[in-house]
Amino acid sequence: MASLKVRRVGIVGSGIMGAGIAEVAAKHGHDVVLRSRHQASADGMVASLDRSLAKQVEKGKLDASERDAAIRRVTSTTSLSDLAECDLVIESVVEDLAIKKEIFRELDLVCRADVLLATNTSTLPVIELAIATSRPERVCGLHFFNPAPLMSLVEIVRPLTADDDTVETVRTFALDCGKEPVEVKDKAGFIVNALLFPYLNNAVRLYEQGTASMEDVDTAMKGGCNFPMGPFALLDLVGLDTSVAILDALYDEFKDTNYAAVPLLRRMVSAGRLGRKAGRGFYDYRA
């Protein structure tokens, strides 16, 4: 099956990543359909996108006419069937394989046979989603990074079932959106998280062992490695629950102790200290 031109993009998921991917696609000329289970959250995504674009206009990074055009390209819905005529649908819901598989089964039923289905998972096996459909050759990973409008990298994850046209189509889409795509095999963590999360996990281990305070660890990694933020600030940004889920997926696949989540991470998740989104993680954001 020949590759197709992506003009209309569906986004499934009403979180930060879904809104960010929608903004990227709309700013680069694609019509976007945002789907959430509840209309209020779908409308909230559009409102969030509008605020983000307005800030860019205020800072002189975007013309008002460009903002207005991007907003006009975006619609919201609560029905998966409204994604039927999209050329590419990107799933960006919670990192739960069972939930994702059910969404892919439903998308497979409502979308045209030539529609590409992609997942924004950061760690989970894409092949499991592909074989949940009748079009495994048209399924791949398309992993954007947070915040999607600012981060240039996109990981194109190629499961064993994906054909060349699928990979080429999503690569072209990523380039059209001003991103820098890299292709990676369907292995847990792909490139970035497979390298990043042992580092984050071991930073927590250092702190748990009393080697240094978390503030000093963050200062050391910024000053010594020229990182834009330290590991504890980054964990808070990613979300501690998301981080534990990623580490668990990595450990399940590789059985490497570097991927075994440090006990303190699990205890903080149990306590609801999930990071920025909860107002409190390793640092306190409630002030």
PDB file of C-alpha atoms in Angstrom:
ATOM      1  CA  MET A   1       0.000   0.000   0.000  1.00  0.00           C
ATOM      2  CA  ALA A   2       1.473   3.353  -1.015  1.00  0.00           C
ATOM      3  CA  SER A   3       2.231   6.048   1.538  1.00  0.00           C
ATOM      4  CA  LEU A   4      -0.345   8.813   1.903  1.00  0.00           C
ATOM      5  CA  LYS A   5      -0.151  12.531   2.534  1.00  0.00           C
ATOM      6  CA  VAL A   6      -1.180  13.391   6.081  1.00  0.00           C
ATOM      7  CA  ARG A   7      -3.596  16.304   6.003  1.00  0.00           C
ATOM      8  CA  ARG A   8      -5.988  15.501   8.851  1.00  0.00           C
ATOM      9  CA  VAL A   9      -4.706  14.257  12.215  1.00  0.00           C
ATOM     10  CA  GLY A  10      -6.656  12.676  15.045  1.00  0.00           C
ATOM     11  CA  ILE A  11      -5.427  12.885  18.628  1.00  0.00           C
ATOM     12  CA  VAL A  12      -6.781  10.505  21.290  1.00  0.00           C
ATOM     13  CA  GLY A  13      -6.116  11.692  24.833  1.00  0.00           C
ATOM     14  CA  SER A  14      -6.730  14.941  26.693  1.00  0.00           C
ATOM     15  CA  GLY A  15      -3.495  15.256  28.660  1.00  0.00           C
ATOM     16  CA  ILE A  16      -0.503  17.548  28.272  1.00  0.00           C
ATOM     17  CA  MET A  17       1.033  15.460  25.499  1.00  0.00           C
ATOM     18  CA  GLY A  18      -2.175  15.275  23.476  1.00  0.00           C
ATOM     19  CA  ALA A  19      -2.624  19.038  23.618  1.00  0.00           C
ATOM     20  CA  GLY A  20       1.034  19.596  22.741  1.00  0.00           C
ATOM     21  CA  ILE A  21       0.955  17.303  19.710  1.00  0.00           C
ATOM     22  CA  ALA A  22      -2.267  18.973  18.562  1.00  0.00           C
ATOM     23  CA  GLU A  23      -0.594  22.378  18.773  1.00  0.00           C
ATOM     24  CA  VAL A  24       2.386  21.195  16.755  1.00  0.00           C
ATOM     25  CA  ALA A  25       0.203  19.698  14.025  1.00  0.00           C
ATOM     26  CA  ALA A  26      -2.180  22.657  13.808  1.00  0.00           C
ATOM     27  CA  LYS A  27       0.616  25.242  13.654  1.00  0.00           C
ATOM     28  CA  HIS A  28       2.104  23.388  10.707  1.00  0.00           C
ATOM     29  CA  GLY A  29      -1.045  23.368   8.626  1.00  0.00           C
ATOM     30  CA  HIS A  30      -2.781  20.106   9.573  1.00  0.00           C
ATOM     31  CA  ASP A  31      -6.451  19.854  10.457  1.00  0.00           C
ATOM     32  CA  VAL A  32      -6.728  18.311  13.918  1.00  0.00           C
ATOM     33  CA  VAL A  33      -9.523  16.410  15.642  1.00  0.00           C
ATOM     34  CA  LEU A  34      -9.050  16.115  19.417  1.00  0.00           C
ATOM     35  CA  ARG A  35     -10.895  13.263  21.087  1.00  0.00           C
ATOM     36  CA  SER A  36     -11.468  12.951  24.808  1.00  0.00           C
ATOM     37  CA  ARG A  37     -13.937  10.786  26.705  1.00  0.00           C
ATOM     38  CA  HIS A  38     -15.601  13.911  28.133  1.00  0.00           C
ATOM     39  CA  GLN A  39     -16.508  17.054  26.215  1.00  0.00           C
ATOM     40  CA  ALA A  40     -15.314  19.290  29.054  1.00  0.00           C
ATOM     41  CA  SER A  41     -11.791  17.872  28.872  1.00  0.00           C
ATOM     42  CA  ALA A  42     -11.817  18.018  25.061  1.00  0.00           C
ATOM     43  CA  ASP A  43     -12.861  21.660  25.199  1.00  0.00           C
ATOM     44  CA  GLY A  44     -10.219  22.205  27.865  1.00  0.00           C
ATOM     45  CA  MET A  45      -7.552  20.959  25.458  1.00  0.00           C
ATOM     46  CA  VAL A  46      -8.651  23.485  22.855  1.00  0.00           C
ATOM     47  CA  ALA A  47      -8.661  26.251  25.474  1.00  0.00           C
ATOM     48  CA  SER A  48      -5.171  25.217  26.605  1.00  0.00           C
ATOM     49  CA  LEU A  49      -3.948  25.297  23.026  1.00  0.00           C
ATOM     50  CA  ASP A  50      -5.498  28.758  22.565  1.00  0.00           C
ATOM     51  CA  ARG A  51      -3.700  30.057  25.677  1.00  0.00           C
ATOM     52  CA  SER A  52      -0.390  28.596  24.528  1.00  0.00           C
ATOM     53  CA  LEU A  53      -0.676  30.224  21.114  1.00  0.00           C
ATOM     54  CA  ALA A  54      -1.758  33.536  22.680  1.00  0.00           C
ATOM     55  CA  LYS A  55       1.401  33.574  24.809  1.00  0.00           C
ATOM     56  CA  GLN A  56       3.482  33.021  21.682  1.00  0.00           C
ATOM     57  CA  VAL A  57       1.781  36.000  20.023  1.00  0.00           C
ATOM     58  CA  GLU A  58       2.469  38.139  23.118  1.00  0.00           C
ATOM     59  CA  LYS A  59       6.146  37.193  22.963  1.00  0.00           C
ATOM     60  CA  GLY A  60       6.360  37.955  19.247  1.00  0.00           C
ATOM     61  CA  LYS A  61       7.048  34.344  18.305  1.00  0.00           C
ATOM     62  CA  LEU A  62       3.829  33.965  16.314  1.00  0.00           C
ATOM     63  CA  ASP A  63       1.645  36.278  14.254  1.00  0.00           C
ATOM     64  CA  ALA A  64      -1.940  36.766  15.378  1.00  0.00           C
ATOM     65  CA  SER A  65      -3.126  35.608  11.958  1.00  0.00           C
ATOM     66  CA  GLU A  66      -1.118  32.380  12.339  1.00  0.00           C
ATOM     67  CA  ARG A  67      -2.640  31.799  15.763  1.00  0.00           C
ATOM     68  CA  ASP A  68      -6.157  32.321  14.421  1.00  0.00           C
ATOM     69  CA  ALA A  69      -5.513  29.958  11.505  1.00  0.00           C
ATOM     70  CA  ALA A  70      -4.169  27.251  13.823  1.00  0.00           C
ATOM     71  CA  ILE A  71      -7.175  27.490  16.140  1.00  0.00           C
ATOM     72  CA  ARG A  72      -9.572  27.227  13.191  1.00  0.00           C
ATOM     73  CA  ARG A  73      -7.941  23.937  12.196  1.00  0.00           C
ATOM     74  CA  VAL A  74      -8.779  22.290  15.549  1.00  0.00           C
ATOM     75  CA  THR A  75     -12.051  20.652  16.555  1.00  0.00           C
ATOM     76  CA  SER A  76     -12.917  18.552  19.594  1.00  0.00           C
ATOM     77  CA  THR A  77     -15.114  15.499  20.059  1.00  0.00           C
ATOM     78  CA  THR A  78     -15.992  12.724  22.478  1.00  0.00           C
ATOM     79  CA  SER A  79     -16.555  10.135  19.728  1.00  0.00           C
ATOM     80  CA  LEU A  80     -13.843   7.962  18.213  1.00  0.00           C
ATOM     81  CA  SER A  81     -15.978   7.684  15.067  1.00  0.00           C
ATOM     82  CA  ASP A  82     -15.251  11.367  14.356  1.00  0.00           C
ATOM     83  CA  LEU A  83     -11.664  10.288  13.637  1.00  0.00           C
ATOM     84  CA  ALA A  84     -12.782   8.013  10.794  1.00  0.00           C
ATOM     85  CA  GLU A  85     -11.630  10.338   8.020  1.00  0.00           C
ATOM     86  CA  CYS A  86      -8.291  11.303   9.540  1.00  0.00           C
ATOM     87  CA  ASP A  87      -5.168  10.217   7.665  1.00  0.00           C
ATOM     88  CA  LEU A  88      -3.194   9.642  10.871  1.00  0.00           C
ATOM     89  CA  VAL A  89      -4.491   8.999  14.390  1.00  0.00           C
ATOM     90  CA  ILE A  90      -2.091   9.396  17.309  1.00  0.00           C
ATOM     91  CA  GLU A  91      -3.031   7.776  20.606  1.00  0.00           C
ATOM     92  CA  SER A  92      -1.711   9.585  23.680  1.00  0.00           C
ATOM     93  CA  VAL A  93      -3.522   8.218  26.726  1.00  0.00           C
ATOM     94  CA  VAL A  94      -2.309   6.792  30.036  1.00  0.00           C
ATOM     95  CA  GLU A  95       0.613   4.333  29.887  1.00  0.00           C
ATOM     96  CA  ASP A  96      -1.558   1.272  30.388  1.00  0.00           C
ATOM     97  CA  LEU A  97      -1.236  -1.452  27.746  1.00  0.00           C
ATOM     98  CA  ALA A  98      -4.749  -2.847  28.217  1.00  0.00           C
ATOM     99  CA  ILE A  99      -6.343   0.580  27.798  1.00  0.00           C
ATOM    100  CA  LYS A 100      -4.255   1.345  24.726  1.00  0.00           C
ATOM    101  CA  LYS A 101      -5.056  -2.010  23.113  1.00  0.00           C
ATOM    102  CA  GLU A 102      -8.786  -1.422  23.525  1.00  0.00           C
ATOM    103  CA  ILE A 103      -8.478   2.012  21.906  1.00  0.00           C
ATOM    104  CA  PHE A 104      -6.581   0.526  18.970  1.00  0.00           C
ATOM    105  CA  ARG A 105      -9.247  -2.156  18.528  1.00  0.00           C
ATOM    106  CA  GLU A 106     -11.931   0.534  18.418  1.00  0.00           C
ATOM    107  CA  LEU A 107      -9.943   2.770  16.061  1.00  0.00           C
ATOM    108  CA  ASP A 108      -9.411  -0.182  13.748  1.00  0.00           C
ATOM    109  CA  LEU A 109     -13.173  -0.584  13.459  1.00  0.00           C
ATOM    110  CA  VAL A 110     -14.031   3.076  12.762  1.00  0.00           C
ATOM    111  CA  CYS A 111     -11.092   4.298  10.649  1.00  0.00           C
ATOM    112  CA  ARG A 112     -10.570   3.803   6.911  1.00  0.00           C
ATOM    113  CA  ALA A 113      -8.368   0.848   5.997  1.00  0.00           C
ATOM    114  CA  ASP A 114      -5.530   3.111   4.840  1.00  0.00           C
ATOM    115  CA  VAL A 115      -5.446   5.268   7.990  1.00  0.00           C
ATOM    116  CA  LEU A 116      -2.210   5.094   9.977  1.00  0.00           C
ATOM    117  CA  LEU A 117      -2.527   4.401  13.698  1.00  0.00           C
ATOM    118  CA  ALA A 118       0.320   5.585  15.913  1.00  0.00           C
ATOM    119  CA  THR A 119       0.999   5.531  19.628  1.00  0.00           C
ATOM    120  CA  ASN A 120       2.832   8.156  21.638  1.00  0.00           C
ATOM    121  CA  THR A 121       3.905   5.563  24.216  1.00  0.00           C
ATOM    122  CA  SER A 122       7.316   6.176  25.702  1.00  0.00           C
ATOM    123  CA  THR A 123       8.038   2.566  26.644  1.00  0.00           C
ATOM    124  CA  LEU A 124       5.294   0.004  25.965  1.00  0.00           C
ATOM    125  CA  PRO A 125       5.638  -2.593  23.154  1.00  0.00           C
ATOM    126  CA  VAL A 126       4.129  -1.191  19.971  1.00  0.00           C
ATOM    127  CA  ILE A 127       3.757  -4.684  18.504  1.00  0.00           C
ATOM    128  CA  GLU A 128       1.050  -5.447  21.092  1.00  0.00           C
ATOM    129  CA  LEU A 129      -1.010  -2.547  19.754  1.00  0.00           C
ATOM    130  CA  ALA A 130      -0.335  -3.439  16.134  1.00  0.00           C
ATOM    131  CA  ILE A 131      -1.582  -7.003  16.446  1.00  0.00           C
ATOM    132  CA  ALA A 132      -4.731  -5.787  18.205  1.00  0.00           C
ATOM    133  CA  THR A 133      -5.803  -4.410  14.804  1.00  0.00           C
ATOM    134  CA  SER A 134      -6.485  -5.820  11.347  1.00  0.00           C
ATOM    135  CA  ARG A 135      -3.844  -3.457   9.919  1.00  0.00           C
ATOM    136  CA  PRO A 136      -0.615  -4.239  11.821  1.00  0.00           C
ATOM    137  CA  GLU A 137       1.447  -3.018   8.859  1.00  0.00           C
ATOM    138  CA  ARG A 138      -0.125   0.459   9.340  1.00  0.00           C
ATOM    139  CA  VAL A 139       0.722   0.796  13.044  1.00  0.00           C
ATOM    140  CA  CYS A 140       3.864   2.329  14.552  1.00  0.00           C
ATOM    141  CA  GLY A 141       5.132   4.405  17.431  1.00  0.00           C
ATOM    142  CA  LEU A 142       5.399   8.179  17.141  1.00  0.00           C
ATOM    143  CA  HIS A 143       6.920   9.329  20.408  1.00  0.00           C
ATOM    144  CA  PHE A 144       6.933  13.092  20.987  1.00  0.00           C
ATOM    145  CA  PHE A 145       8.697  14.578  23.990  1.00  0.00           C
ATOM    146  CA  ASN A 146       7.315  16.945  26.616  1.00  0.00           C
ATOM    147  CA  PRO A 147       6.698  19.799  25.958  1.00  0.00           C
ATOM    148  CA  ALA A 148       5.890  18.741  22.383  1.00  0.00           C
ATOM    149  CA  PRO A 149       5.834  22.283  20.909  1.00  0.00           C
ATOM    150  CA  LEU A 150       9.398  22.926  22.133  1.00  0.00           C
ATOM    151  CA  MET A 151      11.180  19.570  21.959  1.00  0.00           C
ATOM    152  CA  SER A 152      12.584  18.837  18.510  1.00  0.00           C
ATOM    153  CA  LEU A 153      12.968  15.059  18.747  1.00  0.00           C
ATOM    154  CA  VAL A 154      10.406  12.461  17.643  1.00  0.00           C
ATOM    155  CA  GLU A 155      11.157   8.735  17.963  1.00  0.00           C
ATOM    156  CA  ILE A 156       9.601   6.662  15.169  1.00  0.00           C
ATOM    157  CA  VAL A 157       9.197   3.194  16.640  1.00  0.00           C
ATOM    158  CA  ARG A 158       9.077   0.416  14.071  1.00  0.00           C
ATOM    159  CA  PRO A 159       7.459  -2.836  15.219  1.00  0.00           C
ATOM    160  CA  LEU A 160       8.180  -6.006  13.254  1.00  0.00           C
ATOM    161  CA  THR A 161       4.864  -5.656  11.437  1.00  0.00           C
ATOM    162  CA  ALA A 162       5.174  -2.068  10.140  1.00  0.00           C
ATOM    163  CA  ASP A 163       5.809  -1.602   6.421  1.00  0.00           C
ATOM    164  CA  ASP A 164       8.133   0.911   4.761  1.00  0.00           C
ATOM    165  CA  ASP A 165       5.283   3.158   3.604  1.00  0.00           C
ATOM    166  CA  THR A 166       4.043   3.580   7.159  1.00  0.00           C
ATOM    167  CA  VAL A 167       7.462   4.562   8.451  1.00  0.00           C
ATOM    168  CA  GLU A 168       8.055   6.936   5.537  1.00  0.00           C
ATOM    169  CA  THR A 169       4.650   8.585   5.979  1.00  0.00           C
ATOM    170  CA  VAL A 170       5.140   9.314   9.674  1.00  0.00           C
ATOM    171  CA  ARG A 171       8.704  10.459   9.019  1.00  0.00           C
ATOM    172  CA  THR A 172       7.412  12.956   6.457  1.00  0.00           C
ATOM    173  CA  PHE A 173       4.718  14.077   8.890  1.00  0.00           C
ATOM    174  CA  ALA A 174       7.307  14.663  11.631  1.00  0.00           C
ATOM    175  CA  LEU A 175       9.511  16.653   9.253  1.00  0.00           C
ATOM    176  CA  ASP A 176       6.513  18.681   8.077  1.00  0.00           C
ATOM    177  CA  CYS A 177       5.892  19.531  11.739  1.00  0.00           C
ATOM    178  CA  GLY A 178       9.441  20.866  12.082  1.00  0.00           C
ATOM    179  CA  LYS A 179      10.655  17.905  14.134  1.00  0.00           C
ATOM    180  CA  GLU A 180      13.814  15.808  13.943  1.00  0.00           C
ATOM    181  CA  PRO A 181      12.780  12.151  13.617  1.00  0.00           C
ATOM    182  CA  VAL A 182      14.923   9.154  14.491  1.00  0.00           C
ATOM    183  CA  GLU A 183      13.963   5.542  13.774  1.00  0.00           C
ATOM    184  CA  VAL A 184      14.270   2.922  16.489  1.00  0.00           C
ATOM    185  CA  LYS A 185      13.402  -0.747  16.920  1.00  0.00           C
ATOM    186  CA  ASP A 186      10.447  -1.697  19.086  1.00  0.00           C
ATOM    187  CA  LYS A 187      12.373  -2.321  22.330  1.00  0.00           C
ATOM    188  CA  ALA A 188      11.284  -0.992  25.711  1.00  0.00           C
ATOM    189  CA  GLY A 189      12.432   2.562  26.318  1.00  0.00           C
ATOM    190  CA  PHE A 190      13.449   3.015  22.682  1.00  0.00           C
ATOM    191  CA  ILE A 191      16.519   5.313  22.680  1.00  0.00           C
ATOM    192  CA  VAL A 192      15.982   8.187  25.078  1.00  0.00           C
ATOM    193  CA  ASN A 193      14.183   6.515  27.976  1.00  0.00           C
ATOM    194  CA  ALA A 194      16.399   3.423  27.833  1.00  0.00           C
ATOM    195  CA  LEU A 195      19.347   5.735  28.534  1.00  0.00           C
ATOM    196  CA  LEU A 196      17.608   8.357  30.664  1.00  0.00           C
ATOM    197  CA  PHE A 197      15.746   6.354  33.292  1.00  0.00           C
ATOM    198  CA  PRO A 198      18.677   4.386  34.746  1.00  0.00           C
ATOM    199  CA  TYR A 199      20.276   7.809  35.322  1.00  0.00           C
ATOM    200  CA  LEU A 200      17.152   9.188  37.019  1.00  0.00           C
ATOM    201  CA  ASN A 201      16.689   6.032  39.078  1.00  0.00           C
ATOM    202  CA  ASN A 202      20.303   6.068  40.247  1.00  0.00           C
ATOM    203  CA  ALA A 203      20.005   9.739  41.204  1.00  0.00           C
ATOM    204  CA  VAL A 204      17.179   8.797  43.574  1.00  0.00           C
ATOM    205  CA  ARG A 205      19.330   5.925  44.877  1.00  0.00           C
ATOM    206  CA  LEU A 206      22.156   8.376  45.678  1.00  0.00           C
ATOM    207  CA  TYR A 207      19.734  10.565  47.588  1.00  0.00           C
ATOM    208  CA  GLU A 208      18.136   7.598  49.373  1.00  0.00           C
ATOM    209  CA  GLN A 209      21.587   6.395  50.457  1.00  0.00           C
ATOM    210  CA  GLY A 210      22.435   9.825  51.847  1.00  0.00           C
ATOM    211  CA  THR A 211      25.273  10.524  49.399  1.00  0.00           C
ATOM    212  CA  ALA A 212      24.041  14.070  48.747  1.00  0.00           C
ATOM    213  CA  SER A 213      20.918  16.198  49.020  1.00  0.00           C
ATOM    214  CA  MET A 214      18.607  16.267  46.013  1.00  0.00           C
ATOM    215  CA  GLU A 215      19.339  19.984  45.595  1.00  0.00           C
ATOM    216  CA  ASP A 216      23.065  19.299  45.406  1.00  0.00           C
ATOM    217  CA  VAL A 217      22.565  16.397  42.996  1.00  0.00           C
ATOM    218  CA  ASP A 218      20.512  18.678  40.717  1.00  0.00           C
ATOM    219  CA  THR A 219      23.125  21.431  40.981  1.00  0.00           C
ATOM    220  CA  ALA A 220      25.935  18.979  40.234  1.00  0.00           C
ATOM    221  CA  MET A 221      24.311  17.580  37.086  1.00  0.00           C
ATOM    222  CA  LYS A 222      23.469  21.033  35.756  1.00  0.00           C
ATOM    223  CA  GLY A 223      26.896  22.458  36.486  1.00  0.00           C
ATOM    224  CA  GLY A 224      28.944  19.353  35.750  1.00  0.00           C
ATOM    225  CA  CYS A 225      27.140  18.005  32.686  1.00  0.00           C
ATOM    226  CA  ASN A 226      25.514  21.208  31.405  1.00  0.00           C
ATOM    227  CA  PHE A 227      22.051  19.632  31.668  1.00  0.00           C
ATOM    228  CA  PRO A 228      19.177  22.164  31.589  1.00  0.00           C
ATOM    229  CA  MET A 229      17.716  20.667  34.788  1.00  0.00           C
ATOM    230  CA  GLY A 230      18.754  18.157  37.393  1.00  0.00           C
ATOM    231  CA  PRO A 231      17.307  14.627  37.752  1.00  0.00           C
ATOM    232  CA  PHE A 232      14.890  15.460  40.583  1.00  0.00           C
ATOM    233  CA  ALA A 233      13.437  18.471  38.794  1.00  0.00           C
ATOM    234  CA  LEU A 234      13.115  16.327  35.676  1.00  0.00           C
ATOM    235  CA  LEU A 235      11.382  13.508  37.552  1.00  0.00           C
ATOM    236  CA  ASP A 236       8.885  16.035  38.886  1.00  0.00           C
ATOM    237  CA  LEU A 237       8.271  17.307  35.358  1.00  0.00           C
ATOM    238  CA  VAL A 238       7.799  13.822  33.890  1.00  0.00           C
ATOM    239  CA  GLY A 239       5.654  12.680  36.818  1.00  0.00           C
ATOM    240  CA  LEU A 240       6.755  10.131  39.392  1.00  0.00           C
ATOM    241  CA  ASP A 241       3.918   7.735  38.558  1.00  0.00           C
ATOM    242  CA  THR A 242       4.860   7.875  34.871  1.00  0.00           C
ATOM    243  CA  SER A 243       8.507   7.360  35.792  1.00  0.00           C
ATOM    244  CA  VAL A 244       7.758   4.254  37.849  1.00  0.00           C
ATOM    245  CA  ALA A 245       5.611   2.859  35.022  1.00  0.00           C
ATOM    246  CA  ILE A 246       8.477   3.385  32.559  1.00  0.00           C
ATOM    247  CA  LEU A 247      11.004   1.767  34.885  1.00  0.00           C
ATOM    248  CA  ASP A 248       8.682  -1.199  35.424  1.00  0.00           C
ATOM    249  CA  ALA A 249       8.289  -1.690  31.668  1.00  0.00           C
ATOM    250  CA  LEU A 250      12.054  -1.508  31.193  1.00  0.00           C
ATOM    251  CA  TYR A 251      12.685  -3.988  34.013  1.00  0.00           C
ATOM    252  CA  ASP A 252      10.038  -6.385  32.695  1.00  0.00           C
ATOM    253  CA  GLU A 253      11.775  -6.510  29.337  1.00  0.00           C
ATOM    254  CA  PHE A 254      15.466  -6.497  30.307  1.00  0.00           C
ATOM    255  CA  LYS A 255      15.577  -7.697  33.949  1.00  0.00           C
ATOM    256  CA  ASP A 256      18.432  -5.242  34.562  1.00  0.00           C
ATOM    257  CA  THR A 257      18.644  -3.990  38.167  1.00  0.00           C
ATOM    258  CA  ASN A 258      19.363  -0.470  36.919  1.00  0.00           C
ATOM    259  CA  TYR A 259      15.713  -0.455  35.818  1.00  0.00           C
ATOM    260  CA  ALA A 260      14.306  -1.632  39.175  1.00  0.00           C
ATOM    261  CA  ALA A 261      12.557   1.420  40.628  1.00  0.00           C
ATOM    262  CA  VAL A 262      14.137   2.623  43.870  1.00  0.00           C
ATOM    263  CA  PRO A 263      11.736   2.059  46.816  1.00  0.00           C
ATOM    264  CA  LEU A 264      11.527   5.797  47.570  1.00  0.00           C
ATOM    265  CA  LEU A 265       9.976   6.408  44.142  1.00  0.00           C
ATOM    266  CA  ARG A 266       7.192   3.912  44.826  1.00  0.00           C
ATOM    267  CA  ARG A 267       6.533   5.351  48.290  1.00  0.00           C
ATOM    268  CA  MET A 268       6.217   8.863  46.884  1.00  0.00           C
ATOM    269  CA  VAL A 269       3.733   7.636  44.289  1.00  0.00           C
ATOM    270  CA  SER A 270       1.725   5.914  47.050  1.00  0.00           C
ATOM    271  CA  ALA A 271       1.738   9.216  48.957  1.00  0.00           C
ATOM    272  CA  GLY A 272       0.379  11.063  45.917  1.00  0.00           C
ATOM    273  CA  ARG A 273       3.538  13.128  45.515  1.00  0.00           C
ATOM    274  CA  LEU A 274       3.601  12.782  41.744  1.00  0.00           C
ATOM    275  CA  GLY A 275       5.504  15.935  40.807  1.00  0.00           C
ATOM    276  CA  ARG A 276       4.427  19.193  39.210  1.00  0.00           C
ATOM    277  CA  LYS A 277       1.000  17.941  38.143  1.00  0.00           C
ATOM    278  CA  ALA A 278       0.149  17.136  41.781  1.00  0.00           C
ATOM    279  CA  GLY A 279       1.720  20.295  43.197  1.00  0.00           C
ATOM    280  CA  ARG A 280       4.318  18.288  45.083  1.00  0.00           C
ATOM    281  CA  GLY A 281       6.994  15.735  44.240  1.00  0.00           C
ATOM    282  CA  PHE A 282      10.623  15.947  45.238  1.00  0.00           C
ATOM    283  CA  TYR A 283      10.031  19.690  45.278  1.00  0.00           C
ATOM    284  CA  ASP A 284       6.984  21.652  46.456  1.00  0.00           C
ATOM    285  CA  TYR A 285       5.119  23.614  43.750  1.00  0.00           C
ATOM    286  CA  ARG A 286       2.142  24.713  45.846  1.00  0.00           C
ATOM    287  CA  ALA A 287       3.375  28.196  46.708  1.00  0.00           C
TER     288      ALA A 287
END
